[in-house]
Tab-separated table of C-alpha atoms in Angstrom:
chain	number	residue	atom	x	y	z
A	20	MET	CA	-34.910	35.269	31.652
A	21	LYS	CA	-33.960	36.623	35.072
A	22	TRP	CA	-36.979	38.544	36.305
A	23	ARG	CA	-37.859	37.574	39.865
A	24	GLY	CA	-37.298	40.109	42.625
A	25	ARG	CA	-37.800	43.149	40.396
A	26	GLN	CA	-40.628	45.669	40.604
A	27	GLY	CA	-43.664	45.142	38.399
A	28	SER	CA	-45.693	47.745	36.548
A	29	GLY	CA	-48.938	49.075	37.936
A	30	ASN	CA	-50.336	49.384	34.410
A	31	VAL	CA	-51.387	45.739	33.957
A	32	ASP	CA	-55.118	44.974	33.982
A	33	ASP	CA	-55.504	41.228	34.539
A	34	ARG	CA	-58.973	40.191	33.346
A	35	ARG	CA	-58.264	36.472	33.026
A	36	GLY	CA	-60.348	35.542	36.063
A	37	MET	CA	-63.362	37.579	34.978
A	38	GLY	CA	-66.437	36.145	33.339
A	39	GLY	CA	-66.165	37.046	29.668
A	40	LYS	CA	-67.219	35.717	26.305
A	41	ILE	CA	-66.004	32.874	24.179
A	42	ALA	CA	-66.172	32.772	20.415
A	43	VAL	CA	-68.850	30.815	18.611
A	44	GLY	CA	-67.279	29.109	15.632
A	45	GLY	CA	-63.988	30.680	16.642
A	46	GLY	CA	-61.940	28.064	14.839
A	47	ALA	CA	-62.851	29.254	11.358
A	48	ILE	CA	-62.508	32.898	12.336
A	49	GLY	CA	-59.250	32.164	14.063
A	50	LEU	CA	-57.754	30.432	11.039
A	51	ILE	CA	-58.511	33.408	8.803
A	52	ILE	CA	-56.970	35.777	11.304
A	53	VAL	CA	-53.963	33.514	11.752
A	54	LEU	CA	-53.328	33.617	8.016
A	55	ILE	CA	-53.707	37.365	7.727
A	56	ASN	CA	-52.693	38.847	11.047
A	57	MET	CA	-51.384	36.008	13.178
A	58	PHE	CA	-48.871	37.746	15.300
A	59	MET	CA	-48.375	41.088	17.003
A	60	GLY	CA	-51.073	42.797	15.048
A	61	GLY	CA	-49.505	46.206	15.302
A	62	ASP	CA	-51.731	49.191	14.749
A	63	SER	CA	-54.914	47.262	15.352
A	64	SER	CA	-57.714	49.454	14.046
A	65	ASP	CA	-58.178	46.679	11.491
A	66	LEU	CA	-59.221	44.354	14.318
A	67	ILE	CA	-62.531	46.131	14.825
A	68	ASN	CA	-65.311	43.639	15.408
A	69	VAL	CA	-63.125	40.598	14.841
A	70	LEU	CA	-65.496	38.693	17.094
A	71	GLN	CA	-69.140	39.315	16.245
A	72	GLU	CA	-70.835	36.386	17.940
A	73	SER	CA	-70.088	35.166	21.431
A	74	SER	CA	-71.577	33.297	24.362
A	75	PRO	CA	-71.120	33.835	28.107
A	76	GLN	CA	-68.131	32.293	29.842
A	77	SER	CA	-68.082	31.649	33.583
A	78	GLU	CA	-65.370	33.020	35.821
A	79	VAL	CA	-62.180	30.970	35.896
A	80	PRO	CA	-60.004	31.177	39.016
A	81	LEU	CA	-56.347	31.911	38.368
A	82	THR	CA	-53.971	29.049	39.108
A	83	ALA	CA	-50.619	29.540	40.793
A	84	GLU	CA	-49.022	29.324	37.339
A	85	ASP	CA	-51.434	31.968	36.026
A	86	GLN	CA	-50.534	34.265	38.891
A	87	GLU	CA	-46.810	33.764	38.304
A	88	MET	CA	-47.212	34.585	34.620
A	89	GLY	CA	-49.107	37.713	35.578
A	90	GLU	CA	-46.216	38.795	37.789
A	91	PHE	CA	-43.782	38.071	34.966
A	92	VAL	CA	-45.753	40.263	32.558
A	93	LYS	CA	-45.806	43.082	35.099
A	94	VAL	CA	-42.018	42.947	35.489
A	95	VAL	CA	-41.442	42.951	31.725
A	96	LEU	CA	-43.801	45.891	31.251
A	97	LYS	CA	-42.019	47.817	34.026
A	98	ASP	CA	-38.698	47.083	32.312
A	99	THR	CA	-40.032	48.559	29.065
A	100	GLU	CA	-41.250	51.626	30.941
A	101	ASP	CA	-37.828	52.185	32.497
A	102	VAL	CA	-35.982	51.883	29.178
A	103	TRP	CA	-38.337	54.028	27.126
A	104	HIS	CA	-38.648	56.724	29.793
A	105	GLU	CA	-34.871	57.153	29.651
A	106	LEU	CA	-34.611	57.031	25.849
A	107	PHE	CA	-37.387	59.599	25.452
A	108	ARG	CA	-35.773	61.785	28.135
A	109	GLN	CA	-32.477	61.709	26.261
A	110	ASN	CA	-34.296	63.047	23.209
A	111	GLY	CA	-36.061	65.802	25.125
A	112	GLN	CA	-39.407	64.024	25.108
A	113	THR	CA	-41.764	62.536	27.688
A	114	TYR	CA	-42.760	58.891	27.527
A	115	GLN	CA	-46.411	58.148	28.249
A	116	GLU	CA	-46.855	54.701	29.741
A	117	PRO	CA	-49.313	52.368	27.981
A	118	GLY	CA	-51.605	49.855	29.638
A	119	LEU	CA	-51.499	46.100	29.169
A	120	VAL	CA	-54.582	43.902	29.430
A	121	LEU	CA	-54.411	40.148	30.001
A	122	PHE	CA	-57.580	38.350	28.896
A	123	ARG	CA	-59.023	35.011	27.879
A	124	SER	CA	-60.949	34.248	24.673
A	125	SER	CA	-62.144	37.740	23.772
A	126	VAL	CA	-61.849	41.341	24.863
A	127	ASN	CA	-63.537	44.686	24.287
A	128	THR	CA	-61.228	47.537	23.297
A	129	GLU	CA	-61.481	51.031	21.893
A	130	CYS	CA	-60.490	49.421	18.584
A	131	GLY	CA	-63.467	47.052	18.772
A	132	THR	CA	-64.022	43.543	20.066
A	133	ALA	CA	-61.269	41.033	19.347
A	134	SER	CA	-60.816	37.325	19.939
A	135	SER	CA	-57.636	35.712	21.150
A	136	ALA	CA	-57.238	34.307	17.614
A	137	ALA	CA	-55.980	37.743	16.597
A	138	GLY	CA	-52.842	37.233	18.649
A	139	PRO	CA	-51.347	39.915	20.914
A	140	PHE	CA	-52.032	43.402	19.605
A	141	TYR	CA	-51.762	47.080	20.387
A	142	CYS	CA	-54.776	49.377	20.181
A	143	PRO	CA	-53.733	52.985	19.489
A	144	ALA	CA	-57.173	54.341	20.369
A	145	ASP	CA	-56.775	53.464	24.057
A	146	GLN	CA	-52.979	53.016	24.031
A	147	LYS	CA	-53.125	49.513	25.478
A	148	VAL	CA	-51.577	46.159	24.620
A	149	TYR	CA	-53.925	43.153	24.704
A	150	MET	CA	-52.694	39.591	25.238
A	151	ASP	CA	-54.203	36.156	25.716
A	152	LEU	CA	-51.253	34.135	27.008
A	153	ALA	CA	-52.726	30.960	25.487
A	154	PHE	CA	-51.413	32.348	22.190
A	155	PHE	CA	-47.930	31.239	23.114
A	156	ASP	CA	-49.029	27.615	23.253
A	157	ASP	CA	-50.266	28.021	19.669
A	158	LEU	CA	-46.993	29.681	18.735
A	159	GLN	CA	-45.138	26.528	19.747
A	160	GLN	CA	-47.624	23.884	18.664
A	161	ARG	CA	-48.805	25.355	15.366
A	162	LEU	CA	-45.826	27.376	14.187
A	163	GLY	CA	-42.912	25.542	15.723
A	164	ALA	CA	-41.400	28.306	17.853
A	165	LYS	CA	-39.190	27.302	20.763
A	166	GLY	CA	-41.304	29.095	23.335
A	167	GLY	CA	-39.853	30.203	26.661
A	168	ASP	CA	-40.343	33.253	28.826
A	169	PHE	CA	-38.162	35.533	26.730
A	170	ALA	CA	-40.308	34.812	23.672
A	171	ILE	CA	-43.170	36.373	25.645
A	172	ALA	CA	-40.959	39.310	26.655
A	173	TYR	CA	-40.071	39.840	22.990
A	174	VAL	CA	-43.745	39.938	22.023
A	175	ILE	CA	-44.500	42.483	24.742
A	176	ALA	CA	-41.516	44.581	23.656
A	177	HIS	CA	-42.712	44.447	20.026
A	178	GLU	CA	-46.186	45.657	20.976
A	179	ILE	CA	-44.675	48.416	23.112
A	180	GLY	CA	-42.742	49.308	19.964
A	181	HIS	CA	-46.083	50.087	18.343
A	182	HIS	CA	-46.910	52.323	21.302
A	183	VAL	CA	-43.629	54.161	20.725
A	184	GLN	CA	-44.633	54.591	17.068
A	185	THR	CA	-47.946	56.055	18.192
A	186	LEU	CA	-46.248	58.539	20.527
A	187	LEU	CA	-43.758	59.569	17.835
A	188	GLY	CA	-46.452	60.018	15.186
A	189	THR	CA	-45.186	57.191	12.988
A	190	SER	CA	-48.418	55.203	13.120
A	191	ALA	CA	-50.552	58.176	12.092
A	192	LYS	CA	-48.190	58.934	9.213
A	193	VAL	CA	-48.371	55.333	7.994
A	194	ARG	CA	-52.170	55.384	8.039
A	195	GLN	CA	-52.112	58.630	6.066
A	196	LEU	CA	-49.695	57.239	3.479
A	197	GLN	CA	-51.810	54.108	3.071
A	198	GLN	CA	-54.787	56.152	1.920
A	199	GLY	CA	-55.302	56.104	-1.826
A	200	VAL	CA	-52.500	53.651	-2.670
A	201	SER	CA	-52.721	50.084	-3.912
A	202	SER	CA	-53.062	47.222	-1.464
A	203	THR	CA	-49.548	46.120	-2.377
A	204	GLU	CA	-48.091	49.529	-1.486
A	205	ALA	CA	-50.195	49.704	1.683
A	206	ASN	CA	-48.887	46.288	2.690
A	207	LYS	CA	-45.291	47.440	2.167
A	208	LEU	CA	-45.894	50.290	4.594
A	209	SER	CA	-47.391	47.853	7.079
A	210	VAL	CA	-44.330	45.604	6.772
A	211	ALA	CA	-42.014	48.560	7.432
A	212	GLN	CA	-44.020	49.497	10.511
A	213	GLU	CA	-43.912	45.948	11.877
A	214	LEU	CA	-40.181	45.589	11.242
A	215	GLN	CA	-39.544	48.851	13.061
A	216	ALA	CA	-41.459	47.454	16.050
A	217	ASP	CA	-39.154	44.424	15.909
A	218	PHE	CA	-36.192	46.818	15.860
A	219	TYR	CA	-37.596	48.614	18.909
A	220	ALA	CA	-37.938	45.242	20.672
A	221	GLY	CA	-34.232	44.741	20.010
A	222	ILE	CA	-33.456	48.238	21.295
A	223	TRP	CA	-35.310	47.445	24.524
A	224	THR	CA	-33.419	44.173	24.894
A	225	HIS	CA	-30.092	45.983	24.430
A	226	TYR	CA	-30.718	48.579	27.127
A	227	ASN	CA	-32.587	46.368	29.556
A	228	GLN	CA	-29.687	43.937	29.523
A	229	LYS	CA	-27.414	46.829	30.485
A	230	ASN	CA	-29.831	47.881	33.238
A	231	VAL	CA	-30.671	44.572	34.915
A	232	GLN	CA	-28.639	41.791	33.221
A	233	MET	CA	-31.819	39.856	32.500
A	234	LEU	CA	-30.599	37.514	29.763
A	235	GLU	CA	-29.919	33.851	30.321
A	236	GLU	CA	-28.474	31.321	27.906
A	237	GLY	CA	-30.908	30.679	25.077
A	238	ASP	CA	-33.041	33.814	25.582
A	239	ILE	CA	-32.033	35.529	22.334
A	240	GLU	CA	-32.577	32.243	20.491
A	241	GLU	CA	-36.120	32.157	21.929
A	242	ALA	CA	-36.812	35.632	20.581
A	243	LEU	CA	-35.321	34.853	17.182
A	244	SER	CA	-37.261	31.596	16.996
A	245	ALA	CA	-40.500	33.475	17.671
A	246	ALA	CA	-39.610	36.133	15.098
A	247	SER	CA	-38.794	33.466	12.529
A	248	ALA	CA	-41.937	31.435	13.186
A	249	VAL	CA	-44.203	34.422	12.590
A	250	GLY	CA	-42.645	35.721	9.403
A	251	ASP	CA	-45.259	36.101	6.682
A	252	ASP	CA	-43.422	33.639	4.458
A	253	ALA	CA	-43.227	31.001	7.204
A	254	ILE	CA	-46.914	31.345	8.089
A	255	GLN	CA	-48.084	31.268	4.487
A	256	ARG	CA	-45.892	28.277	3.642
A	257	LYS	CA	-47.228	26.346	6.632
A	258	MET	CA	-50.894	27.353	6.222
A	259	GLN	CA	-51.379	27.460	2.467
A	260	GLY	CA	-48.343	25.722	1.036
A	261	HIS	CA	-47.039	28.679	-0.967
A	262	VAL	CA	-45.897	32.258	-0.504
A	263	THR	CA	-47.496	35.421	-1.942
A	264	PRO	CA	-45.117	38.310	-1.160
A	265	ASP	CA	-47.533	41.071	-2.226
A	266	SER	CA	-49.809	40.064	0.642
A	267	PHE	CA	-47.099	40.307	3.315
A	268	THR	CA	-48.033	42.637	6.182
A	269	HIS	CA	-45.385	41.828	8.813
A	270	GLY	CA	-42.215	40.877	6.935
A	271	THR	CA	-40.345	37.669	6.259
A	272	SER	CA	-38.717	35.518	8.924
A	273	GLU	CA	-35.297	36.750	7.817
A	274	GLN	CA	-36.361	40.400	7.956
A	275	ARG	CA	-37.912	40.083	11.392
A	276	MET	CA	-34.822	38.423	12.844
A	277	TYR	CA	-32.528	40.952	11.127
A	278	TRP	CA	-34.251	44.031	12.521
A	279	PHE	CA	-34.556	42.634	16.056
A	280	ASN	CA	-30.878	41.730	15.986
A	281	LEU	CA	-29.883	45.148	14.654
A	282	GLY	CA	-31.624	46.892	17.533
A	283	PHE	CA	-30.239	44.446	20.067
A	284	LYS	CA	-26.636	44.587	18.885
A	285	THR	CA	-26.359	48.337	18.256
A	286	GLY	CA	-28.751	50.028	20.655
A	287	ASP	CA	-28.749	52.844	18.095
A	288	LEU	CA	-32.216	54.306	17.493
A	289	SER	CA	-30.982	56.141	14.399
A	290	LYS	CA	-30.579	52.817	12.589
A	291	GLY	CA	-34.278	51.959	12.812
A	292	ASP	CA	-35.569	53.578	9.606
A	293	THR	CA	-37.254	50.531	8.102
A	294	PHE	CA	-39.215	52.730	5.686
A	295	ASN	CA	-36.150	53.611	3.590
């Protein structure tokens, strides 16, 4: 992805060098979360108190690579701000910029305390995206994704998609509809919400490519590989050896790739009704 030389966002809070907390027994907790909510946890009120027990962690200086990745994240976030400001303006609305927090091991949010095992997620209560970049190593090593910088950009764009859903009232409507229905029906609504965030990631890719010609050879394949690796069916097949569709919360690999591609190829927001 071509990103160097562009302006970064001022809305990134880099806490990776701060003394924080590290999970006690995080492996077992992490595995459960990986199975249920491995990737791009969406509307993350369900992540409240993911990490109950922790121990102090000393400060860790940022390496040159860490600093470069921080600059990359800032540029991607600024790109999302530019695209969504314009799309909201075209629809007579005002886009409110979210924050993005980089952390290690665990983080306190308005949605509760979460460990990095939860994967990147968006907290609607404080309108911030939270990311431990070590997740992307797991994405490659445990789930077989190709990796690459555009895979990270895709994840950020997906989480910003959840912010867009919050601003448009979609997230609140989903939570309301999930009240009083079966877990299977609630999961279907969750899948639709996640697939729409994938669609919005594709929309961002479409317009940002027009704006700054960011894409390099293989970038879209990186995004599609990440989307495929984190489909509910792919995760369940790898982790438990079989698939239980009624428990899906994010959509299948095929669905996730389809909706990202639809947004990317069309750039048409009207085509993003994943609920019908």
